PDB file of C-alpha atoms in Angstrom:
ATOM      1  CA  MET A 224       0.000   0.000   0.000  1.00 54.00           C
ATOM      2  CA  LYS A 225       2.904   2.388   0.804  1.00 54.00           C
ATOM      3  CA  GLY A 226       4.391   1.619  -2.631  1.00 58.00           C
ATOM      4  CA  TRP A 227       1.204   2.689  -4.382  1.00 57.00           C
ATOM      5  CA  ARG A 228       1.132   5.934  -2.383  1.00 66.00           C
ATOM      6  CA  LEU A 229       4.748   6.669  -3.376  1.00 63.00           C
ATOM      7  CA  ILE A 230       3.984   6.044  -7.058  1.00 63.00           C
ATOM      8  CA  LEU A 231       0.949   8.320  -6.931  1.00 61.00           C
ATOM      9  CA  ALA A 232       2.977  11.057  -5.200  1.00 65.00           C
ATOM     10  CA  VAL A 233       5.725  10.864  -7.846  1.00 59.00           C
ATOM     11  CA  PHE A 234       3.135  10.902 -10.600  1.00 59.00           C
ATOM     12  CA  ALA A 235       1.422  13.957  -9.117  1.00 60.00           C
ATOM     13  CA  GLY A 236       4.739  15.783  -8.800  1.00 65.00           C
ATOM     14  CA  LEU A 237       5.745  14.993 -12.365  1.00 60.00           C
ATOM     15  CA  LEU A 238       2.335  16.026 -13.644  1.00 59.00           C
ATOM     16  CA  PHE A 239       2.528  19.322 -11.754  1.00 62.00           C
ATOM     17  CA  LEU A 240       5.987  19.974 -13.117  1.00 61.00           C
ATOM     18  CA  SER A 241       4.824  19.180 -16.643  1.00 60.00           C
ATOM     19  CA  MET A 242       1.923  21.611 -16.324  1.00 59.00           C
ATOM     20  CA  ILE A 243       4.244  24.396 -15.183  1.00 61.00           C
ATOM     21  CA  LEU A 244       6.688  23.736 -17.956  1.00 54.00           C
ATOM     22  CA  THR A 245       3.892  23.576 -20.526  1.00 56.00           C
ATOM     23  CA  ARG A 246       2.428  26.863 -19.281  1.00 54.00           C
ATOM     24  CA  PHE A 247       5.671  28.717 -19.806  1.00 50.00           C
ATOM     25  CA  GLN A 248       7.098  26.816 -22.754  1.00 49.00           C
ATOM     26  CA  VAL A 249       6.641  29.760 -25.121  1.00 49.00           C
ATOM     27  CA  ALA A 250       9.140  31.818 -23.274  1.00 48.00           C
ATOM     28  CA  ALA A 251      11.416  28.926 -22.486  1.00 50.00           C
ATOM     29  CA  PRO A 252      14.644  28.652 -24.439  1.00 56.00           C
ATOM     30  CA  ALA A 253      15.134  25.739 -26.796  1.00 58.00           C
ATOM     31  CA  ALA A 254      17.753  24.279 -24.537  1.00 56.00           C
ATOM     32  CA  LEU A 255      15.322  24.238 -21.632  1.00 47.00           C
ATOM     33  CA  ARG A 256      12.621  22.647 -23.776  1.00 54.00           C
ATOM     34  CA  ALA A 257      15.035  20.002 -24.897  1.00 58.00           C
ATOM     35  CA  GLY A 258      15.977  19.332 -21.302  1.00 57.00           C
ATOM     36  CA  VAL A 259      12.386  19.135 -20.134  1.00 53.00           C
ATOM     37  CA  ALA A 260      11.207  16.862 -22.957  1.00 60.00           C
ATOM     38  CA  PRO A 261      12.580  13.653 -21.391  1.00 65.00           C
ATOM     39  CA  VAL A 262      10.944  14.544 -18.094  1.00 58.00           C
ATOM     40  CA  THR A 263       7.628  15.139 -19.857  1.00 64.00           C
ATOM     41  CA  ARG A 264       7.857  11.840 -21.683  1.00 68.00           C
ATOM     42  CA  LEU A 265       8.753  10.129 -18.427  1.00 65.00           C
ATOM     43  CA  SER A 266       5.762  11.679 -16.665  1.00 64.00           C
ATOM     44  CA  VAL A 267       3.419  10.609 -19.468  1.00 68.00           C
ATOM     45  CA  THR A 268       4.815   7.081 -19.398  1.00 75.00           C
ATOM     46  CA  ALA A 269       4.581   6.961 -15.611  1.00 68.00           C
ATOM     47  CA  ALA A 270       1.011   8.222 -15.715  1.00 70.00           C
ATOM     48  CA  ASP A 271       0.089   5.602 -18.302  1.00 73.00           C
ATOM     49  CA  ASN A 272       1.703   2.866 -16.211  1.00 74.00           C
ATOM     50  CA  VAL A 273      -0.117   4.021 -13.089  1.00 71.00           C
ATOM     51  CA  ARG A 274      -3.410   4.069 -14.991  1.00 74.00           C
ATOM     52  CA  ARG A 275      -2.846   0.582 -16.299  1.00 77.00           C
ATOM     53  CA  ALA A 276      -1.832  -0.659 -12.878  1.00 73.00           C
ATOM     54  CA  TYR A 277      -4.949   0.845 -11.328  1.00 71.00           C
ATOM     55  CA  VAL A 278      -7.187  -0.695 -13.988  1.00 77.00           C
ATOM     56  CA  THR A 279      -5.501  -4.077 -13.473  1.00 79.00           C
ATOM     57  CA  LEU A 280      -5.927  -3.779  -9.703  1.00 73.00           C
ATOM     58  CA  MET A 281      -9.621  -2.984 -10.043  1.00 76.00           C
ATOM     59  CA  ARG A 282     -10.107  -5.811 -12.535  1.00 79.00           C
ATOM     60  CA  ASP A 283      -8.332  -8.275 -10.222  1.00 73.00           C
ATOM     61  CA  ARG A 284     -10.451  -7.150  -7.297  1.00 75.00           C
ATOM     62  CA  ASP A 285     -13.650  -7.620  -9.312  1.00 75.00           C
ATOM     63  CA  GLN A 286     -12.520 -11.035 -10.505  1.00 75.00           C
ATOM     64  CA  SER A 287     -11.649 -12.051  -6.955  1.00 73.00           C
ATOM     65  CA  ALA A 288     -15.135 -11.055  -5.793  1.00 75.00           C
ATOM     66  CA  GLN A 289     -16.673 -12.999  -8.678  1.00 75.00           C
ATOM     67  CA  VAL A 290     -14.589 -16.076  -7.831  1.00 74.00           C
ATOM     68  CA  LYS A 291     -15.702 -15.933  -4.196  1.00 75.00           C
ATOM     69  CA  ALA A 292     -19.347 -15.591  -5.249  1.00 74.00           C
ATOM     70  CA  LEU A 293     -19.011 -18.549  -7.623  1.00 73.00           C
ATOM     71  CA  GLN A 294     -17.322 -20.645  -4.923  1.00 77.00           C
ATOM     72  CA  LYS A 295     -20.156 -19.881  -2.509  1.00 73.00           C
ATOM     73  CA  GLU A 296     -22.739 -20.794  -5.137  1.00 72.00           C
ATOM     74  CA  ASN A 297     -20.832 -23.993  -5.910  1.00 76.00           C
ATOM     75  CA  ASP A 298     -20.803 -24.971  -2.218  1.00 74.00           C
ATOM     76  CA  LEU A 299     -24.569 -24.451  -2.024  1.00 72.00           C
ATOM     77  CA  LEU A 300     -25.073 -26.575  -5.125  1.00 70.00           C
ATOM     78  CA  LYS A 301     -22.908 -29.315  -3.631  1.00 72.00           C
ATOM     79  CA  GLN A 302     -24.972 -29.297  -0.434  1.00 71.00           C
ATOM     80  CA  ARG A 303     -28.204 -29.494  -2.412  1.00 73.00           C
ATOM     81  CA  ASN A 304     -26.768 -32.314  -4.527  1.00 72.00           C
ATOM     82  CA  GLU A 305     -25.784 -34.251  -1.406  1.00 70.00           C
ATOM     83  CA  LEU A 306     -29.281 -33.837   0.031  1.00 67.00           C
ATOM     84  CA  LEU A 307     -30.855 -34.949  -3.238  1.00 68.00           C
ATOM     85  CA  SER A 308     -28.483 -37.924  -3.487  1.00 70.00           C
ATOM     86  CA  ARG A 309     -29.343 -38.964   0.047  1.00 71.00           C
ATOM     87  CA  GLU A 310     -33.059 -38.650  -0.656  1.00 69.00           C
ATOM     88  CA  VAL A 311     -32.672 -40.758  -3.800  1.00 77.00           C
ATOM     89  CA  GLY A 312     -30.815 -43.344  -1.729  1.00 74.00           C
ATOM     90  CA  ARG A 313     -33.662 -43.414   0.785  1.00 74.00           C
ATOM     91  CA  LEU A 314     -36.253 -43.893  -1.931  1.00 74.00           C
ATOM     92  CA  LYS A 315     -34.193 -46.719  -3.419  1.00 82.00           C
ATOM     93  CA  GLN A 316     -33.965 -48.304   0.038  1.00 82.00           C
ATOM     94  CA  VAL A 317     -37.752 -48.240   0.411  1.00 78.00           C
ATOM     95  CA  LEU A 318     -38.155 -49.720  -3.065  1.00 83.00           C
ATOM     96  CA  VAL A 319     -35.752 -52.576  -2.316  1.00 85.00           C
ATOM     97  CA  ILE A 320     -37.414 -53.337   1.008  1.00 88.00           C
ATOM     98  CA  THR A 321     -40.976 -53.238  -0.322  1.00 85.00           C
ATOM     99  CA  THR A 322     -40.063 -55.594  -3.168  1.00 85.00           C
ATOM    100  CA  THR A 323     -37.831 -58.040  -1.278  1.00 84.00           C
ATOM    101  CA  GLN A 324     -38.901 -57.966   2.399  1.00 85.00           C
ATOM    102  CA  ALA A 325     -42.341 -56.498   3.054  1.00 82.00           C
ATOM    103  CA  PRO A 326     -44.728 -54.222   1.118  1.00 85.00           C
ATOM    104  CA  ASN A 327     -45.938 -52.316   4.162  1.00 88.00           C
ATOM    105  CA  ALA A 328     -43.219 -49.708   4.735  1.00 90.00           C
ATOM    106  CA  LEU A 329     -44.319 -46.847   6.984  1.00 90.00           C
ATOM    107  CA  ALA A 330     -41.453 -44.366   6.677  1.00 89.00           C
ATOM    108  CA  ILE A 331     -37.731 -43.803   6.364  1.00 92.00           C
ATOM    109  CA  ALA A 332     -36.114 -42.689   9.627  1.00 94.00           C
ATOM    110  CA  GLN A 333     -32.697 -41.294  10.436  1.00 94.00           C
ATOM    111  CA  VAL A 334     -30.608 -42.655  13.294  1.00 95.00           C
ATOM    112  CA  ILE A 335     -30.008 -39.703  15.610  1.00 94.00           C
ATOM    113  CA  GLY A 336     -28.532 -41.493  18.614  1.00 93.00           C
ATOM    114  CA  VAL A 337     -26.841 -44.727  19.682  1.00 91.00           C
ATOM    115  CA  ASP A 338     -26.735 -46.168  23.199  1.00 87.00           C
ATOM    116  CA  PRO A 339     -23.108 -45.810  24.344  1.00 80.00           C
ATOM    117  CA  SER A 340     -23.242 -48.889  26.573  1.00 81.00           C
ATOM    118  CA  PRO A 341     -21.296 -51.881  25.138  1.00 79.00           C
ATOM    119  CA  LEU A 342     -23.850 -54.173  26.815  1.00 82.00           C
ATOM    120  CA  GLN A 343     -26.828 -52.732  24.965  1.00 86.00           C
ATOM    121  CA  ALA A 344     -27.695 -52.005  21.348  1.00 91.00           C
ATOM    122  CA  ARG A 345     -30.402 -49.382  20.987  1.00 94.00           C
ATOM    123  CA  LEU A 346     -30.905 -46.739  18.354  1.00 96.00           C
ATOM    124  CA  ASP A 347     -32.836 -43.467  18.554  1.00 96.00           C
ATOM    125  CA  LEU A 348     -34.767 -42.463  15.440  1.00 97.00           C
ATOM    126  CA  ASN A 349     -36.155 -39.095  14.351  1.00 95.00           C
ATOM    127  CA  ARG A 350     -39.639 -40.530  13.791  1.00 95.00           C
ATOM    128  CA  GLY A 351     -42.246 -40.947  16.491  1.00 96.00           C
ATOM    129  CA  ALA A 352     -45.942 -41.109  17.320  1.00 96.00           C
ATOM    130  CA  ARG A 353     -46.688 -38.064  15.156  1.00 95.00           C
ATOM    131  CA  ASP A 354     -45.436 -40.100  12.180  1.00 94.00           C
ATOM    132  CA  GLY A 355     -47.530 -43.149  13.033  1.00 95.00           C
ATOM    133  CA  VAL A 356     -44.744 -45.117  14.724  1.00 96.00           C
ATOM    134  CA  ARG A 357     -45.876 -47.647  17.333  1.00 95.00           C
ATOM    135  CA  VAL A 358     -44.200 -50.097  19.689  1.00 95.00           C
ATOM    136  CA  HIS A 359     -43.230 -53.478  18.157  1.00 94.00           C
ATOM    137  CA  MET A 360     -42.936 -52.116  14.624  1.00 95.00           C
ATOM    138  CA  PRO A 361     -40.089 -53.866  12.743  1.00 96.00           C
ATOM    139  CA  VAL A 362     -37.117 -51.785  11.629  1.00 96.00           C
ATOM    140  CA  THR A 363     -35.014 -52.890   8.683  1.00 96.00           C
ATOM    141  CA  VAL A 364     -32.572 -51.957   5.897  1.00 95.00           C
ATOM    142  CA  PRO A 365     -31.996 -53.629   2.504  1.00 94.00           C
ATOM    143  CA  ALA A 366     -29.247 -55.848   3.982  1.00 94.00           C
ATOM    144  CA  GLY A 367     -31.549 -57.267   6.641  1.00 95.00           C
ATOM    145  CA  LEU A 368     -33.364 -56.833   9.937  1.00 96.00           C
ATOM    146  CA  VAL A 369     -32.227 -54.169  12.424  1.00 97.00           C
ATOM    147  CA  GLY A 370     -34.686 -54.750  15.290  1.00 96.00           C
ATOM    148  CA  GLN A 371     -38.004 -53.482  16.568  1.00 96.00           C
ATOM    149  CA  VAL A 372     -39.394 -50.324  18.128  1.00 97.00           C
ATOM    150  CA  VAL A 373     -39.610 -50.574  21.929  1.00 96.00           C
ATOM    151  CA  SER A 374     -40.534 -47.031  22.943  1.00 96.00           C
ATOM    152  CA  VAL A 375     -42.186 -44.085  21.223  1.00 97.00           C
ATOM    153  CA  ALA A 376     -42.311 -40.350  21.916  1.00 96.00           C
ATOM    154  CA  PRO A 377     -44.118 -37.727  19.810  1.00 96.00           C
ATOM    155  CA  GLY A 378     -41.066 -36.867  17.711  1.00 95.00           C
ATOM    156  CA  GLN A 379     -38.753 -39.855  18.082  1.00 96.00           C
ATOM    157  CA  SER A 380     -38.572 -43.543  18.934  1.00 97.00           C
ATOM    158  CA  THR A 381     -36.110 -46.142  20.243  1.00 97.00           C
ATOM    159  CA  VAL A 382     -35.189 -49.381  18.487  1.00 97.00           C
ATOM    160  CA  LEU A 383     -34.056 -52.536  20.247  1.00 96.00           C
ATOM    161  CA  ALA A 384     -31.397 -53.934  17.901  1.00 96.00           C
ATOM    162  CA  LEU A 385     -31.010 -57.678  17.346  1.00 96.00           C
ATOM    163  CA  VAL A 386     -27.677 -57.847  19.180  1.00 95.00           C
ATOM    164  CA  ASP A 387     -29.136 -56.361  22.375  1.00 96.00           C
ATOM    165  CA  PRO A 388     -29.284 -59.014  25.149  1.00 94.00           C
ATOM    166  CA  GLU A 389     -33.025 -58.379  25.555  1.00 95.00           C
ATOM    167  CA  SER A 390     -33.703 -59.083  21.891  1.00 95.00           C
ATOM    168  CA  ALA A 391     -35.207 -62.339  20.648  1.00 94.00           C
ATOM    169  CA  VAL A 392     -36.372 -63.143  17.125  1.00 95.00           C
ATOM    170  CA  GLY A 393     -37.743 -66.299  15.586  1.00 95.00           C
ATOM    171  CA  VAL A 394     -35.523 -67.602  12.785  1.00 96.00           C
ATOM    172  CA  THR A 395     -35.410 -70.374  10.202  1.00 95.00           C
ATOM    173  CA  LEU A 396     -33.043 -71.572   7.497  1.00 94.00           C
ATOM    174  CA  GLN A 397     -33.230 -69.596   4.275  1.00 92.00           C
ATOM    175  CA  GLY A 398     -34.540 -71.409   1.214  1.00 84.00           C
ATOM    176  CA  ASN A 399     -37.393 -73.296   2.882  1.00 78.00           C
ATOM    177  CA  ARG A 400     -34.964 -75.755   4.432  1.00 78.00           C
ATOM    178  CA  GLY A 401     -36.981 -75.917   7.624  1.00 75.00           C
ATOM    179  CA  GLY A 402     -35.896 -75.655  11.228  1.00 83.00           C
ATOM    180  CA  ARG A 403     -37.431 -73.185  13.635  1.00 90.00           C
ATOM    181  CA  GLY A 404     -35.265 -71.510  16.225  1.00 93.00           C
ATOM    182  CA  VAL A 405     -34.862 -68.402  18.336  1.00 95.00           C
ATOM    183  CA  ALA A 406     -31.924 -65.966  18.055  1.00 96.00           C
ATOM    184  CA  HIS A 407     -30.953 -63.924  21.118  1.00 96.00           C
ATOM    185  CA  GLY A 408     -28.674 -60.901  21.178  1.00 95.00           C
ATOM    186  CA  THR A 409     -25.109 -61.487  22.362  1.00 93.00           C
ATOM    187  CA  PRO A 410     -23.231 -58.192  22.832  1.00 88.00           C
ATOM    188  CA  PRO A 411     -21.365 -56.607  21.364  1.00 88.00           C
ATOM    189  CA  ASP A 412     -22.046 -57.829  17.827  1.00 92.00           C
ATOM    190  CA  ARG A 413     -23.295 -61.422  17.606  1.00 95.00           C
ATOM    191  CA  LEU A 414     -26.446 -63.532  17.975  1.00 96.00           C
ATOM    192  CA  ARG A 415     -26.842 -66.883  19.673  1.00 96.00           C
ATOM    193  CA  ALA A 416     -29.505 -69.076  18.061  1.00 96.00           C
ATOM    194  CA  GLU A 417     -30.925 -72.373  19.288  1.00 94.00           C
ATOM    195  CA  PHE A 418     -32.526 -75.050  17.092  1.00 94.00           C
ATOM    196  CA  SER A 419     -33.853 -78.532  17.617  1.00 90.00           C
ATOM    197  CA  ARG A 420     -31.170 -81.175  17.748  1.00 87.00           C
ATOM    198  CA  GLY A 421     -32.146 -82.671  14.416  1.00 86.00           C
ATOM    199  CA  VAL A 422     -31.947 -79.464  12.352  1.00 90.00           C
ATOM    200  CA  PRO A 423     -29.129 -79.893   9.787  1.00 89.00           C
ATOM    201  CA  ILE A 424     -27.622 -76.455  10.271  1.00 93.00           C
ATOM    202  CA  ARG A 425     -24.112 -75.711   9.038  1.00 93.00           C
ATOM    203  CA  VAL A 426     -21.579 -72.875   9.049  1.00 96.00           C
ATOM    204  CA  GLY A 427     -22.461 -70.411   6.299  1.00 95.00           C
ATOM    205  CA  ASP A 428     -26.215 -71.004   6.429  1.00 95.00           C
ATOM    206  CA  VAL A 429     -28.318 -67.832   6.232  1.00 96.00           C
ATOM    207  CA  LEU A 430     -31.024 -67.346   8.852  1.00 97.00           C
ATOM    208  CA  VAL A 431     -34.185 -65.396   8.104  1.00 96.00           C
ATOM    209  CA  THR A 432     -37.190 -64.395  10.180  1.00 95.00           C
ATOM    210  CA  ASN A 433     -40.118 -66.741  10.675  1.00 91.00           C
ATOM    211  CA  SER A 434     -43.658 -66.086  11.892  1.00 84.00           C
ATOM    212  CA  GLN A 435     -42.883 -66.876  15.524  1.00 82.00           C
ATOM    213  CA  GLY A 436     -44.028 -64.074  17.816  1.00 76.00           C
ATOM    214  CA  GLY A 437     -46.084 -62.375  15.120  1.00 79.00           C
ATOM    215  CA  VAL A 438     -43.855 -59.293  15.032  1.00 86.00           C
ATOM    216  CA  PHE A 439     -41.610 -59.626  11.992  1.00 91.00           C
ATOM    217  CA  PRO A 440     -42.545 -60.388   8.387  1.00 92.00           C
ATOM    218  CA  VAL A 441     -41.315 -63.779   7.212  1.00 93.00           C
ATOM    219  CA  GLY A 442     -38.090 -64.063   5.220  1.00 93.00           C
ATOM    220  CA  ILE A 443     -36.115 -60.977   6.274  1.00 95.00           C
ATOM    221  CA  PRO A 444     -32.374 -61.798   6.528  1.00 96.00           C
ATOM    222  CA  VAL A 445     -31.150 -61.969  10.131  1.00 97.00           C
ATOM    223  CA  GLY A 446     -27.591 -63.215   9.781  1.00 97.00           C
ATOM    224  CA  ARG A 447     -25.207 -65.963   8.735  1.00 97.00           C
ATOM    225  CA  VAL A 448     -24.109 -68.934  10.870  1.00 96.00           C
ATOM    226  CA  GLU A 449     -20.520 -68.367  11.922  1.00 96.00           C
ATOM    227  CA  GLU A 450     -20.022 -71.312  14.300  1.00 95.00           C
ATOM    228  CA  VAL A 451     -21.917 -74.442  15.290  1.00 94.00           C
ATOM    229  CA  LEU A 452     -21.191 -75.259  18.929  1.00 94.00           C
ATOM    230  CA  PRO A 453     -20.458 -78.871  19.912  1.00 91.00           C
ATOM    231  CA  MET A 454     -23.349 -80.803  21.402  1.00 87.00           C
ATOM    232  CA  GLY A 455     -23.234 -82.936  24.524  1.00 82.00           C
ATOM    233  CA  PRO A 456     -24.937 -86.350  24.703  1.00 81.00           C
ATOM    234  CA  ASN A 457     -27.774 -84.947  26.801  1.00 84.00           C
ATOM    235  CA  ASP A 458     -28.356 -81.739  24.833  1.00 83.00           C
ATOM    236  CA  ILE A 459     -31.773 -81.449  23.227  1.00 87.00           C
ATOM    237  CA  SER A 460     -30.993 -78.325  21.208  1.00 90.00           C
ATOM    238  CA  ARG A 461     -28.286 -77.214  18.820  1.00 92.00           C
ATOM    239  CA  THR A 462     -26.668 -73.808  19.430  1.00 94.00           C
ATOM    240  CA  VAL A 463     -25.019 -71.668  16.752  1.00 96.00           C
ATOM    241  CA  ILE A 464     -23.267 -68.301  16.736  1.00 96.00           C
ATOM    242  CA  VAL A 465     -24.596 -65.927  14.111  1.00 97.00           C
ATOM    243  CA  LYS A 466     -23.044 -62.859  12.554  1.00 97.00           C
ATOM    244  CA  PRO A 467     -25.857 -60.321  11.994  1.00 97.00           C
ATOM    245  CA  ALA A 468     -26.675 -59.260   8.452  1.00 96.00           C
ATOM    246  CA  VAL A 469     -26.629 -55.624   9.593  1.00 95.00           C
ATOM    247  CA  ASP A 470     -23.908 -53.800  11.510  1.00 93.00           C
ATOM    248  CA  VAL A 471     -26.037 -51.438  13.609  1.00 91.00           C
ATOM    249  CA  GLY A 472     -22.970 -49.379  14.449  1.00 87.00           C
ATOM    250  CA  VAL A 473     -22.824 -47.900  10.946  1.00 91.00           C
ATOM    251  CA  VAL A 474     -26.517 -47.653  10.049  1.00 92.00           C
ATOM    252  CA  GLU A 475     -27.694 -44.114   9.192  1.00 91.00           C
ATOM    253  CA  ASP A 476     -31.131 -44.516   7.641  1.00 93.00           C
ATOM    254  CA  VAL A 477     -33.643 -47.278   8.372  1.00 95.00           C
ATOM    255  CA  THR A 478     -37.099 -48.231   7.175  1.00 95.00           C
ATOM    256  CA  ILE A 479     -39.920 -48.679   9.676  1.00 95.00           C
ATOM    257  CA  LEU A 480     -42.466 -51.327   8.702  1.00 95.00           C
ATOM    258  CA  GLU A 481     -46.104 -51.433   9.622  1.00 89.00           C
ATOM    259  CA  GLY A 482     -46.902 -54.054  12.225  1.00 73.00           C
ATOM    260  CA  LEU A 483     -48.324 -57.414  11.145  1.00 67.00           C
TER     261      LEU A 483
END
């Protein structure tokens, strides 16, 4: 800034000197005119350079303001695009669920809170009684079952996830292979399912919901058998460890189903 002030001061001085010399050039001797001519040319050149520099400075400032405005507009467009992309993803989720799991979807809900206790698995949703949510409604995602609603407030609700120790869901082998069992939550991230001794269950088998309990639609993926525990001679049931189809720790949006 000090440099610009110095340039302007020099320019003003040269211009003033040029005006004085021009005013009295008639009476000035030829030698004086010849001596002043370089100074005049220098002042004109300096003035032209200052003018160009000023114009460039103003143009740069205007361009900088335009760039900032365009960047701000671009950020807003990105935010809108992200919101639209997320909404499209939600609509796709509902479509997948209604065509592969159950046709009676109530609403998409966002997970707004997770129980911090490692011994529990409960999710808070941003949908509640005002949205038609009721206790015992199933909650799911395209990958499989998440759990069921256990408490409802006007604007939000709480979901008991499958891996919670208080959770229990009736399961069967996928593909109409028979076998009815019950899967209980085993924190922090597994299920423990029990079947009749004669059920031919193996590692890798997929378990889906059955009609037991009358809460969940039939056929929603629950998880995959990870381990079949050894049986004793007096055991009447077969126990397996199941890896859930859904990792509730990373779920963001879920679909709430109407009750059966």
